Amino acid sequence: MMGSRQVDQASLFYEFSLERHVPGSHLLRSIDRFVDLSGLRRELSPFYSTTGRPSVDPELMLRMLIVGYCFGIRSERRLCDEVHLNLAYRWFCRLGLNGDVPDHSTFSKNRHGRFRDSDLLRRLFETVLGRCIEEGLVGGEGFAVDGSLIKADASRQKGVEASDWSTGMKPRRAVEEYLAVLDDAAFGAATPVEPKFVSLVDPAARWTGADGGLAYFAYETNYLIDLDHAIIVDVEPTTAIRQAEVAAAKRMIEGTRERFDLYPARLAADTGYGSAGMLGWLVYDQGIEPHVSVFDKSARRDGTFERGAFTYDREGDVYFCPAGKMLTTKGTLVNDGATLLYRASKFDCEACDLKERCTPREPARKVPRSIFEGARDMARDIMNSEEGRASKRQRKKVEMLFAHLKRILKLDRLRLRGPCGARDEFHLAATAQNLRKMAKLIPMPEPKPT
């Protein structure tokens, strides 16, 4: 016999507790222990008027943004819907059952106003990082740095050649931000080379084909992490070229030292950070061991002797060629102002039996040597040691964070435009990753018996 649906009259009074309905194992319960926004609220107060109608609680908006970035909810429209329906999200945002969820447009208005004027999202990241340090998750001995391309919110089909772009074509916010960073070492001043194409809607995004596939407009997110537990200690957006990555790495190392008094003993990085200038800066200016693969273009394809075949005598500051002849320098810096040239005698080279294998087209052999060659030699020795090989394995933790950023947090393409939009998204994503890391590494306290 088919049963009928029983319709009961709704109770006039009932008791419902969000606290009881959010499981103890839920990720947000673990994260909530480390979210303290009271200090941010005080810093934000000067940006609100003392009269007029009360605004939407900024702490509510920040908690909603944390939910969105922790669970890969990329759309703020969808985020508002999810917070409205999901009991755990309501509990984390302190909304209760009857609290109103703000309209999605509230986020845009605050982002382009109070949040950026007060640098709130940067302060949120630093507050969470400070909690990571308090919990003992940041050792401060070994750091690693790397960057990863993130697609910009710009169509690759709608770019124009750099010579055809003008500031009067699209008077948008992203254009104003682009003009503001033209002299920034992380963007416009990173290289004198103009990009092939420029996006009309986001001109600061760089046209790049570095991934080996179809070229696209992109930004670069740069992470500086502590190697103990892969905690992100700094994050910066840059244009998508290697020179900007190196400049960002320097700025992050100096900034972390100033803000958190962290003095790393070693830095692990790939070959892109192994230029002579960068290695010299690490060793001579910062006193940091360079666990970095050296960027070396001394290899020759014509079969002649490479620079490695020449022996350097530190005491005499001279080179000796494979035939035992001496190469000396006058001490004049050439090329980029950081290179010395060591020259052999023309008479020695003309009478040498190895001339065809050494310098067949020139009257005498010249060997360039960077003024930072001592730092390069130090990096080579470290990377050939067991300690260097261990650092090479450890620096993959940065790549794992980028994979988590793109696959789990869904940040493989930016939603906001301009350098400020990229900065906001990268700060929120790094904050979410550090919060998730703390929730994973620090167990929940045992419930007290009633």
Tab-separated table of C-alpha atoms in Angstrom:
chain	number	residue	atom	x	y	z
A	1	MET	CA	0.000	0.000	0.000
A	2	MET	CA	1.432	3.354	-1.011
A	3	GLY	CA	2.014	5.659	1.908
A	4	SER	CA	0.944	9.272	1.923
A	5	ARG	CA	3.108	12.241	2.856
A	6	GLN	CA	2.549	13.291	6.432
A	7	VAL	CA	2.162	17.040	6.773
A	8	ASP	CA	2.703	18.286	10.296
A	9	GLN	CA	1.868	21.732	11.468
A	10	ALA	CA	5.052	23.762	12.006
A	11	SER	CA	5.978	24.382	15.588
A	12	LEU	CA	5.398	27.862	16.873
A	13	PHE	CA	8.543	27.676	18.957
A	14	TYR	CA	11.702	25.686	18.361
A	15	GLU	CA	15.313	25.674	19.443
A	16	PHE	CA	18.135	25.567	16.881
A	17	SER	CA	21.847	26.004	17.565
A	18	LEU	CA	24.367	26.600	14.785
A	19	GLU	CA	27.104	25.638	17.216
A	20	ARG	CA	25.721	22.091	17.493
A	21	HIS	CA	25.135	21.688	13.758
A	22	VAL	CA	28.666	22.550	12.588
A	23	PRO	CA	30.764	19.361	12.852
A	24	GLY	CA	33.835	19.494	15.040
A	25	SER	CA	35.923	18.193	12.140
A	26	HIS	CA	34.877	20.974	9.764
A	27	LEU	CA	37.786	22.946	8.303
A	28	LEU	CA	36.270	26.259	9.345
A	29	ARG	CA	36.270	25.201	13.004
A	30	SER	CA	40.021	24.692	12.813
A	31	ILE	CA	40.570	27.932	10.922
A	32	ASP	CA	38.364	29.995	13.241
A	33	ARG	CA	40.873	29.548	16.097
A	34	PHE	CA	43.421	31.626	14.192
A	35	VAL	CA	41.221	34.436	12.871
A	36	ASP	CA	41.398	37.529	15.058
A	37	LEU	CA	40.274	40.663	13.226
A	38	SER	CA	40.002	43.040	16.175
A	39	GLY	CA	43.269	44.785	15.347
A	40	LEU	CA	42.288	45.227	11.697
A	41	ARG	CA	39.019	46.731	12.765
A	42	ARG	CA	40.858	49.407	14.738
A	43	GLU	CA	43.128	50.222	11.799
A	44	LEU	CA	40.151	50.538	9.486
A	45	SER	CA	38.159	52.888	11.726
A	46	PRO	CA	39.744	56.150	10.402
A	47	PHE	CA	38.368	55.327	6.953
A	48	TYR	CA	34.736	55.400	8.138
A	49	SER	CA	32.668	58.488	8.889
A	50	THR	CA	31.533	59.131	12.448
A	51	THR	CA	28.034	60.111	11.238
A	52	GLY	CA	25.440	58.592	8.971
A	53	ARG	CA	23.923	55.157	8.627
A	54	PRO	CA	26.008	52.215	9.935
A	55	SER	CA	27.931	50.391	7.237
A	56	VAL	CA	28.190	46.680	6.588
A	57	ASP	CA	30.483	45.207	9.234
A	58	PRO	CA	33.996	45.019	7.682
A	59	GLU	CA	34.766	41.946	9.798
A	60	LEU	CA	31.822	40.171	8.164
A	61	MET	CA	33.181	40.987	4.696
A	62	LEU	CA	36.665	39.783	5.603
A	63	ARG	CA	35.324	36.530	7.032
A	64	MET	CA	33.274	35.994	3.878
A	65	LEU	CA	36.352	36.610	1.713
A	66	ILE	CA	38.327	34.102	3.795
A	67	VAL	CA	35.581	31.535	3.219
A	68	GLY	CA	35.620	32.243	-0.514
A	69	TYR	CA	39.363	31.862	-0.925
A	70	CYS	CA	39.659	28.857	1.411
A	71	PHE	CA	37.047	26.916	-0.554
A	72	GLY	CA	37.787	28.155	-4.064
A	73	ILE	CA	34.590	30.196	-4.471
A	74	ARG	CA	35.784	32.639	-7.104
A	75	SER	CA	32.589	34.625	-7.707
A	76	GLU	CA	31.405	37.086	-5.075
A	77	ARG	CA	27.832	36.635	-6.292
A	78	ARG	CA	28.122	32.928	-5.677
A	79	LEU	CA	29.897	33.546	-2.369
A	80	CYS	CA	26.937	35.560	-1.102
A	81	ASP	CA	24.568	32.749	-2.111
A	82	GLU	CA	26.733	30.089	-0.459
A	83	VAL	CA	27.043	32.014	2.804
A	84	HIS	CA	23.282	32.547	2.809
A	85	LEU	CA	22.575	28.802	2.481
A	86	ASN	CA	25.495	27.064	4.201
A	87	LEU	CA	25.211	26.683	7.982
A	88	ALA	CA	28.980	26.326	8.520
A	89	TYR	CA	29.651	29.489	6.536
A	90	ARG	CA	27.008	31.357	8.551
A	91	TRP	CA	28.589	30.128	11.779
A	92	PHE	CA	32.078	31.259	10.714
A	93	CYS	CA	30.782	34.674	9.586
A	94	ARG	CA	28.872	35.151	12.875
A	95	LEU	CA	25.592	35.634	11.016
A	96	GLY	CA	23.391	33.257	12.965
A	97	LEU	CA	20.205	32.065	11.275
A	98	ASN	CA	18.632	35.454	10.718
A	99	GLY	CA	21.632	37.607	9.774
A	100	ASP	CA	21.488	39.321	6.390
A	101	VAL	CA	24.192	38.564	3.846
A	102	PRO	CA	25.518	41.766	2.200
A	103	ASP	CA	25.037	42.349	-1.497
A	104	HIS	CA	27.922	41.364	-3.740
A	105	SER	CA	28.387	44.981	-4.872
A	106	THR	CA	29.444	45.892	-1.316
A	107	PHE	CA	32.724	44.051	-1.853
A	108	SER	CA	33.571	46.022	-4.991
A	109	LYS	CA	32.806	49.376	-3.367
A	110	ASN	CA	34.977	48.628	-0.333
A	111	ARG	CA	37.762	47.034	-2.358
A	112	HIS	CA	38.265	50.125	-4.501
A	113	GLY	CA	37.881	52.403	-1.490
A	114	ARG	CA	38.578	51.656	2.165
A	115	PHE	CA	40.278	48.287	1.757
A	116	ARG	CA	42.940	49.589	-0.643
A	117	ASP	CA	43.339	52.969	1.025
A	118	SER	CA	44.087	51.242	4.335
A	119	ASP	CA	46.076	48.354	2.745
A	120	LEU	CA	43.739	46.095	4.702
A	121	LEU	CA	44.314	42.844	2.828
A	122	ARG	CA	48.075	43.179	3.256
A	123	ARG	CA	47.549	43.721	6.973
A	124	LEU	CA	45.284	40.660	7.076
A	125	PHE	CA	48.039	38.551	5.519
A	126	GLU	CA	50.620	39.861	7.991
A	127	THR	CA	48.285	39.255	10.939
A	128	VAL	CA	47.858	35.609	9.954
A	129	LEU	CA	51.605	35.267	9.333
A	130	GLY	CA	52.254	36.691	12.802
A	131	ARG	CA	50.026	33.980	14.241
A	132	CYS	CA	51.994	31.345	12.309
A	133	ILE	CA	55.186	32.672	13.907
A	134	GLU	CA	53.587	32.611	17.368
A	135	GLU	CA	52.573	28.975	16.852
A	136	GLY	CA	56.183	28.036	16.050
A	137	LEU	CA	55.558	27.130	12.407
A	138	VAL	CA	58.206	29.515	11.033
A	139	GLY	CA	61.798	28.501	11.744
A	140	GLY	CA	63.395	31.458	9.972
A	141	GLU	CA	66.555	29.513	9.051
A	142	GLY	CA	65.858	28.489	5.473
A	143	PHE	CA	63.718	30.271	2.888
A	144	ALA	CA	62.771	29.422	-0.687
A	145	VAL	CA	61.515	31.735	-3.412
A	146	ASP	CA	59.795	31.213	-6.737
A	147	GLY	CA	57.151	32.676	-9.012
A	148	SER	CA	54.281	31.299	-11.059
A	149	LEU	CA	52.235	32.675	-13.941
A	150	ILE	CA	48.549	33.417	-13.365
A	151	LYS	CA	46.358	34.289	-16.344
A	152	ALA	CA	44.934	37.789	-16.323
A	153	ASP	CA	41.284	38.625	-16.911
A	154	ALA	CA	42.078	39.753	-20.441
A	155	SER	CA	41.232	38.086	-23.737
A	156	ARG	CA	44.235	37.046	-25.786
A	157	GLN	CA	42.280	37.816	-28.972
A	158	LYS	CA	41.697	41.465	-28.029
A	159	GLY	CA	45.234	42.688	-27.537
A	160	VAL	CA	46.800	45.393	-29.690
A	161	GLU	CA	50.397	45.970	-30.685
A	162	ALA	CA	52.321	48.086	-28.208
A	163	SER	CA	52.866	50.833	-30.779
A	164	ASP	CA	49.097	51.138	-31.323
A	165	TRP	CA	48.191	51.474	-27.644
A	166	SER	CA	47.572	54.900	-26.136
A	167	THR	CA	46.403	56.042	-22.719
A	168	GLY	CA	43.384	57.765	-24.205
A	169	MET	CA	41.853	54.612	-25.691
A	170	LYS	CA	40.301	53.147	-22.547
A	171	PRO	CA	40.059	55.488	-19.519
A	172	ARG	CA	39.548	52.690	-16.987
A	173	ARG	CA	40.811	52.020	-13.486
A	174	ALA	CA	43.217	49.322	-14.708
A	175	VAL	CA	44.804	51.830	-17.112
A	176	GLU	CA	45.344	54.317	-14.282
A	177	GLU	CA	46.974	51.593	-12.179
A	178	TYR	CA	49.209	50.636	-15.117
A	179	LEU	CA	50.418	54.232	-15.510
A	180	ALA	CA	51.087	54.397	-11.768
A	181	VAL	CA	53.529	51.419	-11.894
A	182	LEU	CA	55.495	52.364	-15.009
A	183	ASP	CA	58.517	53.236	-12.844
A	184	ASP	CA	58.092	50.273	-10.492
A	185	ALA	CA	60.865	47.659	-10.679
A	186	ALA	CA	58.224	44.949	-10.425
A	187	PHE	CA	56.325	46.223	-13.480
A	188	GLY	CA	57.193	48.940	-15.989
A	189	ALA	CA	60.834	49.407	-14.978
A	190	ALA	CA	61.613	45.673	-14.884
A	191	THR	CA	62.826	45.694	-18.504
A	192	PRO	CA	63.193	48.223	-21.336
A	193	VAL	CA	61.838	45.653	-23.793
A	194	GLU	CA	58.302	46.444	-24.867
A	195	PRO	CA	55.810	43.553	-24.952
A	196	LYS	CA	54.565	42.360	-28.315
A	197	PHE	CA	50.925	42.991	-27.462
A	198	VAL	CA	49.102	45.099	-24.880
A	199	SER	CA	45.654	44.404	-23.463
A	200	LEU	CA	43.163	47.266	-23.734
A	201	VAL	CA	41.361	46.322	-20.521
A	202	ASP	CA	44.437	45.462	-18.420
A	203	PRO	CA	47.627	46.939	-19.936
A	204	ALA	CA	49.792	45.949	-16.939
A	205	ALA	CA	49.237	42.259	-17.743
A	206	ARG	CA	52.205	40.898	-19.713
A	207	TRP	CA	51.919	39.026	-22.995
A	208	THR	CA	53.875	35.811	-22.431
A	209	GLY	CA	54.398	32.383	-23.919
A	210	ALA	CA	56.688	31.122	-21.158
A	211	ASP	CA	54.564	28.007	-20.593
A	212	GLY	CA	55.403	26.729	-24.061
A	213	GLY	CA	51.810	26.792	-25.350
A	214	LEU	CA	49.673	29.586	-26.710
A	215	ALA	CA	50.724	33.016	-25.448
A	216	TYR	CA	48.375	34.879	-23.121
A	217	PHE	CA	48.199	37.903	-20.821
A	218	ALA	CA	49.406	37.119	-17.311
A	219	TYR	CA	50.701	38.352	-13.986
A	220	GLU	CA	53.263	36.608	-11.781
A	221	THR	CA	52.664	35.687	-8.164
A	222	ASN	CA	55.904	35.472	-6.166
A	223	TYR	CA	56.144	33.474	-2.939
A	224	LEU	CA	58.815	33.609	-0.259
A	225	ILE	CA	58.292	30.626	2.043
A	226	ASP	CA	59.864	29.203	5.174
A	227	LEU	CA	61.159	25.701	4.485
A	228	ASP	CA	60.175	24.203	7.860
A	229	HIS	CA	56.423	23.951	7.174
A	230	ALA	CA	56.040	25.792	3.843
A	231	ILE	CA	54.472	28.854	5.476
A	232	ILE	CA	54.259	31.800	3.064
A	233	VAL	CA	56.179	34.668	4.677
A	234	ASP	CA	55.648	37.139	1.824
A	235	VAL	CA	53.855	37.438	-1.502
A	236	GLU	CA	54.135	40.013	-4.274
A	237	PRO	CA	52.622	40.457	-7.733
A	238	THR	CA	54.887	41.359	-10.649
A	239	THR	CA	54.789	41.514	-14.389
A	240	ALA	CA	55.428	38.155	-16.013
A	241	ILE	CA	59.185	38.351	-16.681
A	242	ARG	CA	62.192	36.941	-14.858
A	243	GLN	CA	63.838	40.302	-14.057
A	244	ALA	CA	60.754	41.324	-12.096
A	245	GLU	CA	60.849	38.055	-10.123
A	246	VAL	CA	64.411	38.773	-8.981
A	247	ALA	CA	63.476	42.315	-7.930
A	248	ALA	CA	60.466	40.957	-6.017
A	249	ALA	CA	62.649	38.376	-4.252
A	250	LYS	CA	64.980	41.106	-2.982
A	251	ARG	CA	62.084	43.232	-1.809
A	252	MET	CA	60.406	40.311	-0.014
A	253	ILE	CA	63.602	39.300	1.809
A	254	GLU	CA	64.228	42.869	2.977
A	255	GLY	CA	60.577	43.421	3.900
A	256	THR	CA	60.367	40.226	5.950
A	257	ARG	CA	63.459	41.252	7.851
A	258	GLU	CA	62.063	44.702	8.623
A	259	ARG	CA	58.544	43.614	9.617
A	260	PHE	CA	59.150	40.279	11.363
A	261	ASP	CA	62.870	40.331	12.217
A	262	LEU	CA	63.479	37.123	10.250
A	263	TYR	CA	67.101	36.599	9.175
A	264	PRO	CA	67.337	33.459	7.007
A	265	ALA	CA	70.678	31.696	6.858
A	266	ARG	CA	70.049	30.246	3.391
A	267	LEU	CA	67.835	30.796	0.359
A	268	ALA	CA	66.818	28.039	-2.044
A	269	ALA	CA	65.840	28.978	-5.583
A	270	ASP	CA	66.057	27.786	-9.173
A	271	THR	CA	68.394	28.959	-11.944
A	272	GLY	CA	66.280	32.020	-12.681
A	273	TYR	CA	67.612	33.572	-9.467
A	274	GLY	CA	71.203	32.490	-10.147
A	275	SER	CA	72.468	35.594	-11.931
A	276	ALA	CA	75.763	37.054	-10.771
A	277	GLY	CA	74.126	40.223	-9.437
A	278	MET	CA	71.543	38.324	-7.400
A	279	LEU	CA	74.109	35.928	-5.945
A	280	GLY	CA	76.403	38.835	-5.070
A	281	TRP	CA	73.513	40.614	-3.341
A	282	LEU	CA	72.709	37.506	-1.282
A	283	VAL	CA	76.290	36.791	-0.218
A	284	TYR	CA	77.883	40.217	0.140
A	285	ASP	CA	74.922	42.430	1.084
A	286	GLN	CA	72.658	40.056	3.031
A	287	GLY	CA	75.001	37.354	4.341
A	288	ILE	CA	72.691	34.577	3.058
A	289	GLU	CA	73.994	31.272	1.738
A	290	PRO	CA	72.869	30.922	-1.905
A	291	HIS	CA	71.372	27.461	-2.359
A	292	VAL	CA	70.741	28.501	-5.936
A	293	SER	CA	71.696	26.918	-9.246
A	294	VAL	CA	74.067	29.297	-11.050
A	295	PHE	CA	72.865	30.880	-14.283
A	296	ASP	CA	75.837	30.215	-16.575
A	297	LYS	CA	76.035	30.946	-20.314
A	298	SER	CA	79.733	30.194	-20.746
A	299	ALA	CA	79.096	26.986	-22.704
A	300	ARG	CA	80.384	27.049	-26.304
A	301	ARG	CA	78.967	25.152	-29.267
A	302	ASP	CA	81.923	25.521	-31.656
A	303	GLY	CA	84.146	23.029	-29.818
A	304	THR	CA	86.577	25.629	-28.464
A	305	PHE	CA	87.686	25.767	-24.846
A	306	GLU	CA	85.018	26.968	-22.442
A	307	ARG	CA	85.706	29.289	-19.535
A	308	GLY	CA	85.861	26.303	-17.197
A	309	ALA	CA	89.020	25.115	-18.954
A	310	PHE	CA	90.889	28.173	-17.634
A	311	THR	CA	92.252	28.072	-14.075
A	312	TYR	CA	91.879	31.128	-11.866
A	313	ASP	CA	94.632	32.041	-9.408
A	314	ARG	CA	93.079	34.076	-6.582
A	315	GLU	CA	96.362	35.308	-5.117
A	316	GLY	CA	97.691	36.671	-8.378
A	317	ASP	CA	94.256	37.587	-9.798
A	318	VAL	CA	95.145	35.949	-13.107
A	319	TYR	CA	93.927	33.081	-15.284
A	320	PHE	CA	96.021	30.283	-16.779
A	321	CYS	CA	94.987	28.737	-20.085
A	322	PRO	CA	95.200	24.978	-20.870
A	323	ALA	CA	98.679	25.606	-22.344
A	324	GLY	CA	99.845	27.236	-19.101
A	325	LYS	CA	99.965	30.821	-20.403
A	326	MET	CA	98.816	33.711	-18.215
A	327	LEU	CA	95.793	35.960	-18.819
A	328	THR	CA	95.757	39.304	-16.991
A	329	THR	CA	93.351	42.203	-16.566
A	330	LYS	CA	93.732	45.989	-16.426
A	331	GLY	CA	90.852	46.238	-13.940
A	332	THR	CA	88.497	48.090	-16.291
A	333	LEU	CA	84.851	47.112	-15.904
A	334	VAL	CA	83.049	46.382	-19.168
A	335	ASN	CA	79.640	45.346	-20.488
A	336	ASP	CA	77.192	45.813	-17.593
A	337	GLY	CA	79.752	47.494	-15.345
A	338	ALA	CA	80.224	44.299	-13.341
A	339	THR	CA	82.583	42.291	-15.587
A	340	LEU	CA	86.365	42.171	-15.889
A	341	LEU	CA	88.134	40.954	-19.046
A	342	TYR	CA	91.292	38.842	-18.723
A	343	ARG	CA	93.405	38.839	-21.892
A	344	ALA	CA	96.201	36.605	-23.060
A	345	SER	CA	99.259	37.917	-24.844
A	346	LYS	CA	98.909	38.057	-28.634
A	347	PHE	CA	102.401	36.627	-29.010
A	348	ASP	CA	101.600	33.688	-26.716
A	349	CYS	CA	98.428	32.844	-28.648
A	350	GLU	CA	100.003	33.094	-32.125
A	351	ALA	CA	102.716	30.585	-31.228
A	352	CYS	CA	100.379	28.227	-29.312
A	353	ASP	CA	99.621	24.750	-30.680
A	354	LEU	CA	96.129	24.913	-29.123
A	355	LYS	CA	95.087	28.143	-30.853
A	356	GLU	CA	92.588	26.437	-33.175
A	357	ARG	CA	90.853	24.895	-30.176
A	358	CYS	CA	91.019	28.073	-28.126
A	359	THR	CA	90.568	31.235	-30.235
A	360	PRO	CA	90.690	30.466	-33.974
A	361	ARG	CA	89.060	33.748	-35.076
A	362	GLU	CA	90.687	36.209	-32.670
A	363	PRO	CA	94.362	37.151	-32.259
A	364	ALA	CA	94.232	36.479	-28.486
A	365	ARG	CA	91.849	34.792	-26.052
A	366	LYS	CA	89.732	36.839	-23.656
A	367	VAL	CA	88.009	35.419	-20.565
A	368	PRO	CA	85.242	37.429	-18.815
A	369	ARG	CA	84.908	37.254	-15.033
A	370	SER	CA	82.121	38.788	-12.986
A	371	ILE	CA	83.021	40.870	-9.944
A	372	PHE	CA	80.559	38.567	-8.143
A	373	GLU	CA	82.354	35.412	-9.270
A	374	GLY	CA	83.223	34.574	-5.665
A	375	ALA	CA	79.511	34.349	-4.864
A	376	ARG	CA	78.972	32.231	-7.982
A	377	ASP	CA	81.737	29.842	-6.916
A	378	MET	CA	80.188	29.632	-3.456
A	379	ALA	CA	76.803	28.762	-4.957
A	380	ARG	CA	78.375	26.087	-7.182
A	381	ASP	CA	80.138	24.485	-4.218
A	382	ILE	CA	76.918	24.482	-2.161
A	383	MET	CA	74.799	22.982	-4.944
A	384	ASN	CA	77.360	20.202	-5.474
A	385	SER	CA	77.186	19.271	-1.780
A	386	GLU	CA	74.657	17.068	-0.008
A	387	GLU	CA	73.201	20.147	1.698
A	388	GLY	CA	72.608	21.773	-1.687
A	389	ARG	CA	70.920	18.670	-3.060
A	390	ALA	CA	68.645	18.614	-0.006
A	391	SER	CA	67.706	22.266	-0.606
A	392	LYS	CA	66.957	21.445	-4.227
A	393	ARG	CA	64.403	18.898	-3.037
A	394	GLN	CA	62.996	21.217	-0.382
A	395	ARG	CA	62.361	24.102	-2.757
A	396	LYS	CA	59.717	21.970	-4.462
A	397	LYS	CA	57.494	22.987	-1.551
A	398	VAL	CA	56.990	26.300	-3.335
A	399	GLU	CA	55.848	24.514	-6.492
A	400	MET	CA	53.443	22.442	-4.404
A	401	LEU	CA	51.937	25.662	-3.023
A	402	PHE	CA	51.421	26.954	-6.562
A	403	ALA	CA	49.744	23.674	-7.537
A	404	HIS	CA	47.467	23.980	-4.486
A	405	LEU	CA	46.754	27.611	-5.397
A	406	LYS	CA	45.600	26.712	-8.901
A	407	ARG	CA	43.914	23.342	-8.381
A	408	ILE	CA	42.340	23.567	-4.944
A	409	LEU	CA	41.809	27.322	-4.512
A	410	LYS	CA	40.946	27.669	-8.243
A	411	LEU	CA	43.207	30.688	-8.726
A	412	ASP	CA	44.480	29.740	-12.167
A	413	ARG	CA	42.980	32.911	-13.632
A	414	LEU	CA	42.528	36.310	-12.005
A	415	ARG	CA	39.071	37.774	-11.563
A	416	LEU	CA	40.200	41.330	-10.788
A	417	ARG	CA	42.125	43.570	-13.150
A	418	GLY	CA	45.123	45.818	-12.720
A	419	PRO	CA	48.168	45.519	-10.422
A	420	CYS	CA	46.029	46.342	-7.372
A	421	GLY	CA	43.497	43.657	-8.275
A	422	ALA	CA	46.277	41.074	-8.678
A	423	ARG	CA	47.768	42.167	-5.356
A	424	ASP	CA	44.429	41.806	-3.560
A	425	GLU	CA	43.828	38.319	-4.936
A	426	PHE	CA	47.346	37.086	-4.199
A	427	HIS	CA	47.228	38.386	-0.614
A	428	LEU	CA	43.867	36.735	0.068
A	429	ALA	CA	44.975	33.449	-1.502
A	430	ALA	CA	48.230	33.387	0.495
A	431	THR	CA	46.268	34.178	3.670
A	432	ALA	CA	43.916	31.278	2.954
A	433	GLN	CA	46.839	28.911	2.349
A	434	ASN	CA	48.507	29.853	5.633
A	435	LEU	CA	45.214	29.440	7.516
A	436	ARG	CA	44.643	26.016	5.984
A	437	LYS	CA	48.220	25.046	6.839
A	438	MET	CA	47.755	26.013	10.502
A	439	ALA	CA	44.450	24.154	10.633
A	440	LYS	CA	46.202	21.047	9.309
A	441	LEU	CA	49.318	21.168	11.479
A	442	ILE	CA	47.833	22.256	14.807
A	443	PRO	CA	45.252	19.751	16.111
A	444	MET	CA	41.991	20.870	17.624
A	445	PRO	CA	41.959	20.815	21.437
A	446	GLU	CA	40.103	17.930	23.028
A	447	PRO	CA	36.563	18.867	24.096
A	448	LYS	CA	36.194	19.360	27.825
A	449	PRO	CA	33.976	16.809	29.552
A	450	THR	CA	30.619	18.174	30.662
